[in-house]
XYZ file of C-alpha atoms in Angstrom:
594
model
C 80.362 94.653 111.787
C 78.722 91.096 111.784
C 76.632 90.754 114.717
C 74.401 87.933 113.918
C 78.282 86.586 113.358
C 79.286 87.228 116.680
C 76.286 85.855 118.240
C 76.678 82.752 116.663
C 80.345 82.557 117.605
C 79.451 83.059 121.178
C 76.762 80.703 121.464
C 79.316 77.984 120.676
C 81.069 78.936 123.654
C 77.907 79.717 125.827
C 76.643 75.892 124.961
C 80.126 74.358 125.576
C 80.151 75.992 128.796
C 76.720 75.016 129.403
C 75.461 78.504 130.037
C 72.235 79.585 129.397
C 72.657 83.238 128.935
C 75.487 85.732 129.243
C 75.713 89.274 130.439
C 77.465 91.831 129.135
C 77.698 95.588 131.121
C 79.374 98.403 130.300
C 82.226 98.630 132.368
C 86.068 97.736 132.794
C 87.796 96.333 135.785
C 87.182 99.874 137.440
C 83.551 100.654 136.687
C 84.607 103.165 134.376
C 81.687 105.325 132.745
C 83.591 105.398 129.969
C 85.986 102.743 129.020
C 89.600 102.067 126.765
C 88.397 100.309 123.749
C 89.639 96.915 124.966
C 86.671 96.433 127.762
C 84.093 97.591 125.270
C 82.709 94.348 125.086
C 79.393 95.214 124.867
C 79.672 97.542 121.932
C 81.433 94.532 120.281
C 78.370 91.933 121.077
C 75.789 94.829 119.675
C 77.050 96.974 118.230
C 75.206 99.653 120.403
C 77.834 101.992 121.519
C 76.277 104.210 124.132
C 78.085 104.972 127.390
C 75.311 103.582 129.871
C 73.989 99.968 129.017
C 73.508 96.056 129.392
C 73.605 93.354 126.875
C 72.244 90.329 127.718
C 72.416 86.914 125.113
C 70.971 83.556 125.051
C 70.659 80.442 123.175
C 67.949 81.750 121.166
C 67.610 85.713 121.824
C 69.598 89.015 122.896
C 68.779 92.023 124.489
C 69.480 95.687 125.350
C 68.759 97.506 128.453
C 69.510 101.532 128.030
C 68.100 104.592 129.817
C 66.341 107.270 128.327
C 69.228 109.158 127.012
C 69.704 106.202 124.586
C 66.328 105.166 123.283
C 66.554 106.653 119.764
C 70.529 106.072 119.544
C 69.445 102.435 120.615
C 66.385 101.766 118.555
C 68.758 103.085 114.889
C 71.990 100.596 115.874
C 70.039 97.662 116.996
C 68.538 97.175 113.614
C 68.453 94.536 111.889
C 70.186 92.570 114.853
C 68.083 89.893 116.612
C 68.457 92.401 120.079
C 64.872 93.667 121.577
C 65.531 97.027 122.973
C 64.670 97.260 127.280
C 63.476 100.868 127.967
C 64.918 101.038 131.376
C 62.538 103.198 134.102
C 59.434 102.795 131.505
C 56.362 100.957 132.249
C 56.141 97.064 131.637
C 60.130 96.652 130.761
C 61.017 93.515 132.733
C 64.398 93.630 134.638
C 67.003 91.661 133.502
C 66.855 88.526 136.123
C 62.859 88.242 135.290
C 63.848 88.225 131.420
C 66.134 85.522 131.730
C 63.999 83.564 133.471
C 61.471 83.537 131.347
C 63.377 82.713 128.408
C 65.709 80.411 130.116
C 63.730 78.993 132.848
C 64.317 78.046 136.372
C 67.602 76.423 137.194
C 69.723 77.625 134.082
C 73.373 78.655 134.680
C 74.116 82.501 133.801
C 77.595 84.009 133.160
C 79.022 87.415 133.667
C 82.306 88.480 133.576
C 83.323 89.181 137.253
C 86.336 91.590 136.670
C 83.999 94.056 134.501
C 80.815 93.635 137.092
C 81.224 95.560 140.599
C 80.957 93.492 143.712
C 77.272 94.989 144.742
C 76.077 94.693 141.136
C 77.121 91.222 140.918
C 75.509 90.830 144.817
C 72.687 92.108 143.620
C 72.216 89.749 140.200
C 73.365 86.466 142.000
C 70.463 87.767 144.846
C 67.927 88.488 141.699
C 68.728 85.031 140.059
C 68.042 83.136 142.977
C 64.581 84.161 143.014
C 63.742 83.765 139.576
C 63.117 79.690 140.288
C 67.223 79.301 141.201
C 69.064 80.474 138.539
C 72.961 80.602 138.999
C 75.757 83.292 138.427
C 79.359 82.145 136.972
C 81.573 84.890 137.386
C 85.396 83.271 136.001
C 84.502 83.672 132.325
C 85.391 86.078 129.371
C 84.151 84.640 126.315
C 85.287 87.673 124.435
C 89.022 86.551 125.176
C 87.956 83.214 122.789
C 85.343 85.300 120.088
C 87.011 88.653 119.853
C 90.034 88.292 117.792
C 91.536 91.857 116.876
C 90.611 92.909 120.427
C 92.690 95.959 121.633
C 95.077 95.356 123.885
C 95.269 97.573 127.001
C 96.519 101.035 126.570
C 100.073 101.455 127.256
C 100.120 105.040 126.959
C 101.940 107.177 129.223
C 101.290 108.558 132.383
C 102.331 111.828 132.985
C 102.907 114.289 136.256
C 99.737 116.581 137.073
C 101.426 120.608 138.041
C 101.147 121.383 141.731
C 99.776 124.842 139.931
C 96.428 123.185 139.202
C 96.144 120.366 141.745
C 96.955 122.591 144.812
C 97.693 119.867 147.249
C 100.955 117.246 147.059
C 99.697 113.684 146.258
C 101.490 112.716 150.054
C 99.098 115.283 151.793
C 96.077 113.920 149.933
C 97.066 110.427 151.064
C 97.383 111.818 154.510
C 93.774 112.734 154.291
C 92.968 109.511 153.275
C 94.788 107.130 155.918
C 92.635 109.457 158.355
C 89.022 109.002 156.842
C 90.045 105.564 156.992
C 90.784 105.415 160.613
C 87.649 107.372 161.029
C 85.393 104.425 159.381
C 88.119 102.000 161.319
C 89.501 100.679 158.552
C 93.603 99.754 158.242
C 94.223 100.669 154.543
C 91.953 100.716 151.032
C 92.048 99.194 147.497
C 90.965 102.341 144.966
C 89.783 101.244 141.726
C 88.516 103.889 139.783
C 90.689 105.431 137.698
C 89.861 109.261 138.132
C 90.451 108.627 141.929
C 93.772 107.124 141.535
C 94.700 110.263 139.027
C 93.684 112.694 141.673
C 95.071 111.669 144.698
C 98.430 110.686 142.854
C 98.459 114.178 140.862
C 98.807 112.027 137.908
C 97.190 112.117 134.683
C 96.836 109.564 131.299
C 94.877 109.482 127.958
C 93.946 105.599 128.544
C 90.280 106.680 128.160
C 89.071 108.428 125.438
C 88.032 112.250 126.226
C 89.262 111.181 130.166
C 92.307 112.493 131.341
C 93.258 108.993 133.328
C 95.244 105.778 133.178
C 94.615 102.276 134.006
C 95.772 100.973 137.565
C 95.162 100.482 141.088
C 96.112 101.748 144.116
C 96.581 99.518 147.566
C 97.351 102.137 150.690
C 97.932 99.917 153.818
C 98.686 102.122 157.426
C 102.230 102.463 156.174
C 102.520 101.500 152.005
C 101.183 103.211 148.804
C 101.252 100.528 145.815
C 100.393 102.019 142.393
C 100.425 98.734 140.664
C 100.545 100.086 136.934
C 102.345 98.706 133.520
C 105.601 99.860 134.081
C 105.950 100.607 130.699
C 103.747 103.377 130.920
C 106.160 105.279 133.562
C 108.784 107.441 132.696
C 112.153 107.540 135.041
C 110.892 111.395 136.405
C 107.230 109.645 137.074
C 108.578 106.968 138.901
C 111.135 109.214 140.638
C 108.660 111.225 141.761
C 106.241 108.361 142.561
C 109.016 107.947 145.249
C 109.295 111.197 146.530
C 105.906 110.650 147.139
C 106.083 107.397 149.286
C 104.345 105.693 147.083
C 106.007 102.234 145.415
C 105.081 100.774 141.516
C 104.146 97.204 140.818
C 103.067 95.909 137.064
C 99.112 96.068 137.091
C 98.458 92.065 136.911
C 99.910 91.641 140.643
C 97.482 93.731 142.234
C 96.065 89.485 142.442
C 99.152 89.261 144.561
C 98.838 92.420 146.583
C 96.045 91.569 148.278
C 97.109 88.148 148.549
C 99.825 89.141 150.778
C 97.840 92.467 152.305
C 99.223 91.981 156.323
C 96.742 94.653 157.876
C 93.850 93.538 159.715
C 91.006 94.842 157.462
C 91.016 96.949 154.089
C 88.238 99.343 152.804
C 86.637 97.887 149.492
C 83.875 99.991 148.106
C 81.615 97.244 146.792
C 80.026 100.203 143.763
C 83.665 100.795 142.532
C 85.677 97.307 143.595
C 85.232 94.362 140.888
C 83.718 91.047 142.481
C 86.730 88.703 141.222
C 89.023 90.958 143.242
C 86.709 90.962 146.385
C 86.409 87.139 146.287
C 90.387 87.316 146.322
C 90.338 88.982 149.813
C 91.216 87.114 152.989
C 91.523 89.682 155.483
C 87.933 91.413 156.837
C 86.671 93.885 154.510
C 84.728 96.752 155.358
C 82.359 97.466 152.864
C 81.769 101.590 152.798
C 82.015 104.259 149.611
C 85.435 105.382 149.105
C 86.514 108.801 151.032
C 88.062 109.714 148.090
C 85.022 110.040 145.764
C 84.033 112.832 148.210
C 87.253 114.749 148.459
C 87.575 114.810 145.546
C 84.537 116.746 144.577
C 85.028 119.487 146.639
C 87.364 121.644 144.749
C 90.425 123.609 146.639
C 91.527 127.290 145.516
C 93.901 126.437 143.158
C 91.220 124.309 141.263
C 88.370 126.545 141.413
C 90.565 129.205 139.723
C 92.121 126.489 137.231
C 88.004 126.149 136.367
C 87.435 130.014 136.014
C 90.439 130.161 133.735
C 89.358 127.186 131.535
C 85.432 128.602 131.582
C 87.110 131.655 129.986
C 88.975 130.038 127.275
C 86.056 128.191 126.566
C 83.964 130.860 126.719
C 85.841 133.054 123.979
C 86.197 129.980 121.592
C 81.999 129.746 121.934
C 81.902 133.391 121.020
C 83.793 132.836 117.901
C 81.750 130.118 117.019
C 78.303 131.180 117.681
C 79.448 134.623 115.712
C 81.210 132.731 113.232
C 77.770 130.575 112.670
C 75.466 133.723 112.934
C 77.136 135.023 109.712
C 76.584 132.654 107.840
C 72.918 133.196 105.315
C 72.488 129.717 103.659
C 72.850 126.971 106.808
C 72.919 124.513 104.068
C 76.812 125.110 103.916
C 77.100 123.680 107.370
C 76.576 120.231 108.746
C 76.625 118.568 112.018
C 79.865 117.619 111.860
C 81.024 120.408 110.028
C 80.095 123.123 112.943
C 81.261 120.186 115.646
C 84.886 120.241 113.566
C 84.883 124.259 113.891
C 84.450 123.912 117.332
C 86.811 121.626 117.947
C 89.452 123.931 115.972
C 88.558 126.768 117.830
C 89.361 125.588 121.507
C 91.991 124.211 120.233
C 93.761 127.429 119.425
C 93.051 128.402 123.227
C 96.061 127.984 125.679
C 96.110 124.706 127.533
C 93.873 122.832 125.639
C 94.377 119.575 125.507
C 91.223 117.582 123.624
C 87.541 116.981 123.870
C 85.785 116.316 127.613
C 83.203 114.070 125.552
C 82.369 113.480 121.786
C 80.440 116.791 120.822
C 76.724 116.391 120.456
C 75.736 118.559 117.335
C 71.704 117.621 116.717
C 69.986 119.377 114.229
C 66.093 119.101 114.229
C 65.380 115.997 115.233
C 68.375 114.662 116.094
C 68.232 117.200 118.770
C 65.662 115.160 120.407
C 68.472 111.989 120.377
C 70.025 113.144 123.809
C 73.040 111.539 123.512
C 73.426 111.773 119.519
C 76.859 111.619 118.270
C 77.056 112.496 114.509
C 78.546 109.696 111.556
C 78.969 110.312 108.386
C 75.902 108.075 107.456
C 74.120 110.049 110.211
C 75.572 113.606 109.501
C 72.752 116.301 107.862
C 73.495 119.594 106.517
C 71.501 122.265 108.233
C 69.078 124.892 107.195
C 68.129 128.362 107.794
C 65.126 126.852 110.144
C 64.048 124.985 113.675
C 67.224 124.549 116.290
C 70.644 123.205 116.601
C 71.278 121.150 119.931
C 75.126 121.867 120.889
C 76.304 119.591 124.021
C 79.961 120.021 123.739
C 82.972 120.781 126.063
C 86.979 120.570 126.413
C 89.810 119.600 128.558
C 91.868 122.201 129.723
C 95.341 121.358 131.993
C 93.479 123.767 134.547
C 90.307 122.362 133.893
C 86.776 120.739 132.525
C 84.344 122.312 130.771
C 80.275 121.130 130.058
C 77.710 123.737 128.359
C 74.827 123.079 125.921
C 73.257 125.514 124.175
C 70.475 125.621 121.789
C 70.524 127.550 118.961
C 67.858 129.102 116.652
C 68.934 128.919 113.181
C 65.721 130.711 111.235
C 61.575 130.944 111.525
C 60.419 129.056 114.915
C 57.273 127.303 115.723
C 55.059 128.614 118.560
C 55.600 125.197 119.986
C 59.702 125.544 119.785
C 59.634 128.889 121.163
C 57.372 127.630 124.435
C 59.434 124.207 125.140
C 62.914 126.798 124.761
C 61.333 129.212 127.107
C 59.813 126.375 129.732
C 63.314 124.619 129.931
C 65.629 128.344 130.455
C 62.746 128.924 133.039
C 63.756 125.865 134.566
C 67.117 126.373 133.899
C 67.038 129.455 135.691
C 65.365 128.580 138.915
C 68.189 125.827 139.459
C 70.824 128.861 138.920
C 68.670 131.191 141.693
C 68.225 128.526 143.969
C 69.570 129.105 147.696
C 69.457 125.503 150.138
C 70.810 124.561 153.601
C 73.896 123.179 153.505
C 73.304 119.260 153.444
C 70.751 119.390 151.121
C 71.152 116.989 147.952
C 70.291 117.334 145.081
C 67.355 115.358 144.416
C 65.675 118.110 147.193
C 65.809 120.842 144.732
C 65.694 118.914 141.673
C 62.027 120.103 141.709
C 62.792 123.677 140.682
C 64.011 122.211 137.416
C 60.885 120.656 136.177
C 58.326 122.292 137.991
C 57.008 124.645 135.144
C 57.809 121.907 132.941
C 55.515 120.125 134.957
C 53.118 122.036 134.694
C 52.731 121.504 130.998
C 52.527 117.552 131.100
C 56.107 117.567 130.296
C 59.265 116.123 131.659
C 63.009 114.666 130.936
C 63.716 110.978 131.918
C 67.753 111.945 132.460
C 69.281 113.906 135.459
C 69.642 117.976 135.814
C 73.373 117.648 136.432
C 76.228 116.068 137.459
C 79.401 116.947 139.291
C 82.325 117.709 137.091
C 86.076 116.961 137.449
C 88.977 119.195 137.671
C 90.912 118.661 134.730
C 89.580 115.228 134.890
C 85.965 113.163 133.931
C 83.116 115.369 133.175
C 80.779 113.358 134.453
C 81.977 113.262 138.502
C 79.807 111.722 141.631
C 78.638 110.970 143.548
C 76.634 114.230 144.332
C 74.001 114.618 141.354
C 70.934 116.979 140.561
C 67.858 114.120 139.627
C 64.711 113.052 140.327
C 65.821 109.688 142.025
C 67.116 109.246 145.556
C 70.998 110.461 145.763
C 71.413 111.156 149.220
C 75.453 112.793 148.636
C 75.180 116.564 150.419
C 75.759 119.608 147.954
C 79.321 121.010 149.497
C 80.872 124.893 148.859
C 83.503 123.959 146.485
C 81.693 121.601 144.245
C 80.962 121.938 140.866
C 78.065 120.770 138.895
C 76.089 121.270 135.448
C 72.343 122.658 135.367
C 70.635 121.109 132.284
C 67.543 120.396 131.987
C 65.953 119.625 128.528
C 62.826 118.925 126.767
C 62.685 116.186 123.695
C 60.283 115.751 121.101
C 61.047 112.377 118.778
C 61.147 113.375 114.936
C 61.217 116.955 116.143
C 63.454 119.079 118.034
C 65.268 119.044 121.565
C 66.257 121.817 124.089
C 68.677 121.447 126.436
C 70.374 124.563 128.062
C 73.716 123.566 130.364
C 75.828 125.826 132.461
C 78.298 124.738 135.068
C 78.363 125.601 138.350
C 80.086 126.284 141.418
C 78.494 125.538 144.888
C 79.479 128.324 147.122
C 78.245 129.860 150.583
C 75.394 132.106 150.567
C 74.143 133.401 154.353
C 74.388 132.234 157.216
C 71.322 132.692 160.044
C 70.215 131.214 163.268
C 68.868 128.493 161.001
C 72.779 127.428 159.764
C 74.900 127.600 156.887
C 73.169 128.008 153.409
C 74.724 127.977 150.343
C 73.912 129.021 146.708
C 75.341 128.388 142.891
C 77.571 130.965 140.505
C 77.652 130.340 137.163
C 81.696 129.479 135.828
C 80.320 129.236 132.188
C 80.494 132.072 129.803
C 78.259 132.080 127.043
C 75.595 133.973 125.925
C 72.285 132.235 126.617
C 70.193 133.019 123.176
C 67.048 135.112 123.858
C 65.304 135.131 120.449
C 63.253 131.861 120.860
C 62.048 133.354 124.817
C 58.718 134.327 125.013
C 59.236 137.022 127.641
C 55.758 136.917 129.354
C 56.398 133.961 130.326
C 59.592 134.575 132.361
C 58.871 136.017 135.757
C 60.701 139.594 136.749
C 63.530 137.496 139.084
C 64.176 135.167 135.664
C 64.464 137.936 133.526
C 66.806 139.585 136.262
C 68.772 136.722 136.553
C 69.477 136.404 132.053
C 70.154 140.379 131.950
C 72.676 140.287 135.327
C 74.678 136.950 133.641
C 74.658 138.284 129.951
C 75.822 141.619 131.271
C 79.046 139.208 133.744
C 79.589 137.555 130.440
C 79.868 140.370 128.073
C 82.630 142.506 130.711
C 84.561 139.248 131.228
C 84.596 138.416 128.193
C 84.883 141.404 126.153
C 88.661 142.315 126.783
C 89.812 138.935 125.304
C 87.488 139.616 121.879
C 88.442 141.390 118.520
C 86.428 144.559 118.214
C 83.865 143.286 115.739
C 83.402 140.032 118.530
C 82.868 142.509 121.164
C 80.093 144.181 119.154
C 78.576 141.181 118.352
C 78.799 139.954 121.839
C 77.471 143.444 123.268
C 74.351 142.994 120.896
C 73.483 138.953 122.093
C 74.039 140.274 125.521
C 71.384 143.320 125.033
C 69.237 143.036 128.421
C 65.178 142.181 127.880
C 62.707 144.120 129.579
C 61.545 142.722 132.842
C 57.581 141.619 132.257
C 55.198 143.167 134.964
C-alpha cells in the first residue's frame, strides 16, 4: 500500500478541481459504523483502518482525526505517511474547519463527498467553514471513483428471510408501528437509511457488512407504499414473494434518486444523523427533520428476542468455558499467540448451534497491546504469549437468535501490585454499573458515574464509553441509548440491552477491560414511579485471582459470588464432567471483607 502514491494521485484531481482540501469520513451512503469494503475510502487514502475516523488532505499536508480508542492503532499505521495524527477530545487538537483554515486560508474551496457525509454533519461543516474567513463546501465529488482503480464493487450478496421464531413480530406489523409514530410527529411517510433499520423492520437479513448481519438498500414508506429499493440481484424469487406478502414493493437501489423525485405525499421524515446530504438536497416536498422512530423500536427487545439473546449468551457462554479451560491448561504460554487463542475461539463457537460468524474482529491484546483498545492482531503485529502480566479478550459472535459482546481479562502468571489494583478498580466499577437501580427515563450518561467513580478516585479514567446498546441478531454496536460520560439524552427502556465495560489503559503496559451484556428490566415500583434495574445475559466466569478483596465492598463481593454461582448452575448441565469441575472451582465464592 502506496500512500504517498495515492496522495499524489489525488492531488492531481484536488488541483484540477481547484479544491483546496478534501475530506474523507468514515461512512457509506447510510452512515454505517462499519462499512462494505467499497466505501472504505478512508482506509484507502491512509491506510488507517479503524472503525471511527476522519481524513482530511491538502495540497501540501494530510491528517487524521480518531478518538481515544484509536490513538495507538493510529499513531503505528500512520507511519511513515505524511498524516499528523488529531487526538480528538484532548487538549489543544484543533477541529477540523480551524485546521483547514489555517493551512488553506480564508476563501479556499473544500470537497467532501455528499453521499458518504450525513445531512447534519455536512450542515454542520458548511456552518464551520463559513466562519473560518469563508471557506466553501463542494459536496458532488468522489475523487476515489477517478484514483481508486481495483475498488470493490458493491456487495451483491444475498439477502435472506429473518424466522418469525427470533424476530417475534411480522415485518407488516412493524411497519404499522411505524406509519403511526409518523403520524404522531405529523409526518406522511419516511426515507430509512441505515441498514440495520431496514433489516429489522423488513425481518430481513445480509452479510454486505463484514461481522453485520445487513444488506445495502433503502426503504421509502409513504401513507400507503413500502419501496425496498435494493439490487435485484440480491433477491431470491421466495424473498421477493414474500416481500409481497408483506406489502412492500422492490426497486434496483440507484432509483431511490427517482423515488423521491416522484414522492406525492405532502412531507416525508428524513433523519438528518442517518439521511446522506446529496439525497436531502434531492427532496422537493417539506421535510421534517426528527430521529427515526425506528432507531428506538428497535432497541427495545420483544419476548421472542430477549429469549433468542438468553439462548445465544448460553452458547457463547459454554464455548468461553472451553476456551478459558482449554487456555488454563496449558504450562508454557509461549505455545500460544494472539491470533492463535483468537483462531481457537473462533473454532469453538463455531461448533455451537446457530452460529453464524464473528459480531466484530476479536481483540486478543497481550501486555501492551492490551492497552491498544481497539487492537486487532496481524501477522506483523501478532506476539506469542508468556506465562506472565494479562491477556485482553474483547470478542463476541453472531448467533441466528442473537448478538453477543463480553471482554474479559485474563491473568496468565506472576502480577504486579499495580495490575492487580487497576483489575480490581475497573470490576469495582464494573460492578456498581451491574447493581445499579434508576427511574425509568434516566439515560445513561446519569449513571455513567458509578463506572468511574472509584476509578476516579485514583486519578484515573477511560476516554471511550461504558456501553452501548446491542442488536438482536444484528450490529453489536446499537443506539442510540449509550452508557458515557457525554450528553446522550436517549431514556434506558425495560427490554433493552446494553454492554457494561469499563477499562483502564496503560501505553507500553497492560489494559483491563471487563464487559458483560445486559438486559434493562423493571425493578420496583413506588409512589415515586417505575424504576428499573440490569440482569446480566452473559455467562462467563469473571476471574478473581488478580482482585484484591479488601478492596471490594461486602455488596461487590455479593454481587461476583451470586453471578459466578447463576453461571456455574446454568451452565454446568451443558459441560463435560471435567468442564464442570473446572467451572465449579473458577466459580468458588470469595469471602465477603468486613
Amino acid at each position: 500500500m502506496n500512500i504517498n502514491q495515492r496522495l499524489s494521485d489525488l492531488r492531481e484531481v484536488m488541483r484540477r478541481e481547484h479544491l483546496a482540501a478534501f475530506i474523507f469520513p468514515s461512512t457509506d451512503p447510510h452512515q454505517s459504523e462499519y462499512v462494505a469494503e467499497h466505501w472504505k475510502g478512508r482506509e484507502f487514502i491512509s491506510g488507517f483502518n479503524g472503525s471511527a475516523g476522519t481524513a482530511v488532505v491538502t495540497l501540501t499536508s494530510a491528517a487524521l482525526w480518531t478518538d481515544s480508542r484509536y490513538f495507538l492503532a493510529a499513531e503505528e499505521q500512520l507511519k511513515g505517511t505524511e498524516y499528523q495524527l488529531m487526538k480528538l477530545k484532548m487538549e489543544g487538537t484543533p477541529t477540523i474547519a480551524g485546521w483547514i483554515a489555517r493551512e488553506c486560508g480564508a476563501r479556499a474551496e473544500v470537497g467532501i463527498d455528499g453521499w458518504c457525509s450525513s445531512t447534519n454533519e455536512v450542515k454542520t461543516l458548511i456552518a464551520d467553514l463559513r466562519k473560518q474567513g469563508g471557506i466553501t463546501l463542494r459536496t458532488n465529488l468522489d475523487p476515489l471513483k477517478l484514483i481508486w482503480s481495483d475498488r470493490p464493487a458493491i456487495p451483491e450478496n444475498p439477502v435472506e428471510i429473518y424466522p418469525i421464531q427470533y424476530a417475534g413480530e411480522a415485518a407488516h406489523d412493524k411497519i404499522a408501528r411505524i406509519r403511526k409514530a409518523l403520524r404522531e410527529c405529523h409526518a406522511d411517510g419516511m426515507l430509512m437509511s441505515a441498514l440495520d433499520d431496514i433489516a429489522w423492520t423488513l425481518n430481513l437479513r445480509g452479510s454486505d457488512v463484514h461481522c453485520n448481519p445487513v444488506f445495502v438498500g433503502y426503504l421509502l414508506l409513504s401513507s400507503t407504499t413500502v419501496t425496498l429499493y435494493v439490487n435485484p440481484a440480491k433477491l431470491s424469487p421466495e424473498v421477493v414473494a414474500y416481500l409481497k406478502a408483506e406489502g412492500v414493493g422492490v426497486a434496483p437501489y440507484e432509483d431511490v434518486t427517482k423515488g423521491l423525485k416522484d414522492y406525492f405525499e405532502y412531507n416525508i421524515l428524513l433523519d438528518p444523523d442517518e439521511v446522506n446530504y446529496r439525497l436531502y438536497k434531492l427532496v422537493t416536498r417539506e421535510i421534517v427533520e426528527e430521529e427515526s422512530p425506528v432507531k428506538r423500536m428497535k432497541t427495545v427487545k420483544n419476548e421472542r428476542e430477549i429469549a433468542g439473546f438468553r439462548s445465544a449468551m448460553l452458547k457463547d457462554g459454554i464455548a468461553m468455558v472451553k476456551f478459558l479451560k482449554w487456555l488454563s491448561e496449558y504450562s508454557d504460554y509461549s505455545e500460544c499467540s494472539e491470533i492463535s487463542i483468537s483462531e481457537k475461539l473462533e473454532a469453538l463457537r463455531a461448533e455451537q448451534p446457530l452460529y453464524r460468524g464473528l459480531s466484530f474482529d476479536t481483540i486478543a491484546g497481550y501486555g501492551p497491546h492490551g492497552a491498544i483498545v481497539h487492537y486487532e492482531a496481524t501477522p506483523d503485529s501478532d506476539v506469542p504469549l508468556r506465562s506472565e502480566g494479562f491477556l485482553l479478550l474483547d470478542s463476541g459472535a453472531q448467533y441466528l437468535d442473537g448478538t453477543t459482546d463480553i471482554t474479559r481479562t485474563i491473568p496468565l502468571g506472576p502480577l504486579t501490585d499495580e495490575e492487580r489494583l487497576i483489575y480490581t478498580l475497573v470490576l469495582k466499577g464494573h460492578i456498581q454499573i451491574e447493581l445499579c437501580k434508576f427511574p425509568s427515563g434516566a439515560s445513561g450518561t446519569q449513571i455513567d458515574v458509578l463506572a468511574r467513580e472509584a476509578l476516579w478516585r485514583e486519578g484515573l479514567n477511560y476516554l471511550h464509553g461504558t456501553g452501548h446498546g446491542v442488536g438482536s441478531y444484528l450490529n453489536v454496536h446499537e443506539g442510540p441509548h449509550q452508557i458515557r460520560m457525554e450528553w446522550k439524552p436517549a431514556p434506558l427502556v425495560a427490554g433493552m440491552t446494553v454492554t457494561d465495560e469499563p477499562g483502564i489503559y496503560l501505553a507500553d503496559k497492560f489494559g483491563v477491560r471487563i464487559e458483560n451484556t445486559l438486559l434493562v428490566k423493571p425493578y420496583k415500583e413506588t409512589v415515586f414511579g417505575q424504576f428499573l434495574q440490569f440482569e446480566s445475559l452473559t455467562l462467563c466466569p469473571i476471574d478473581t485471582s488478580p482482585i484484591i478483596p479488601e478492596m471490594l465492598l461486602p455488596e461487590e463481593t455479593d454481587w461476583l459470588n451470586a453471578y459466578h454461582q447463576h453461571v456455574f448452575e446454568t451452565l454446568s448441565p451443558h459441560l463435560s464432567p471435567d468442564e464442570v469441575a473446572w467451572l465449579r472451582t473458577v466459580c468458588a465464592p470469595m469471602a465477603t471483607s468486613l
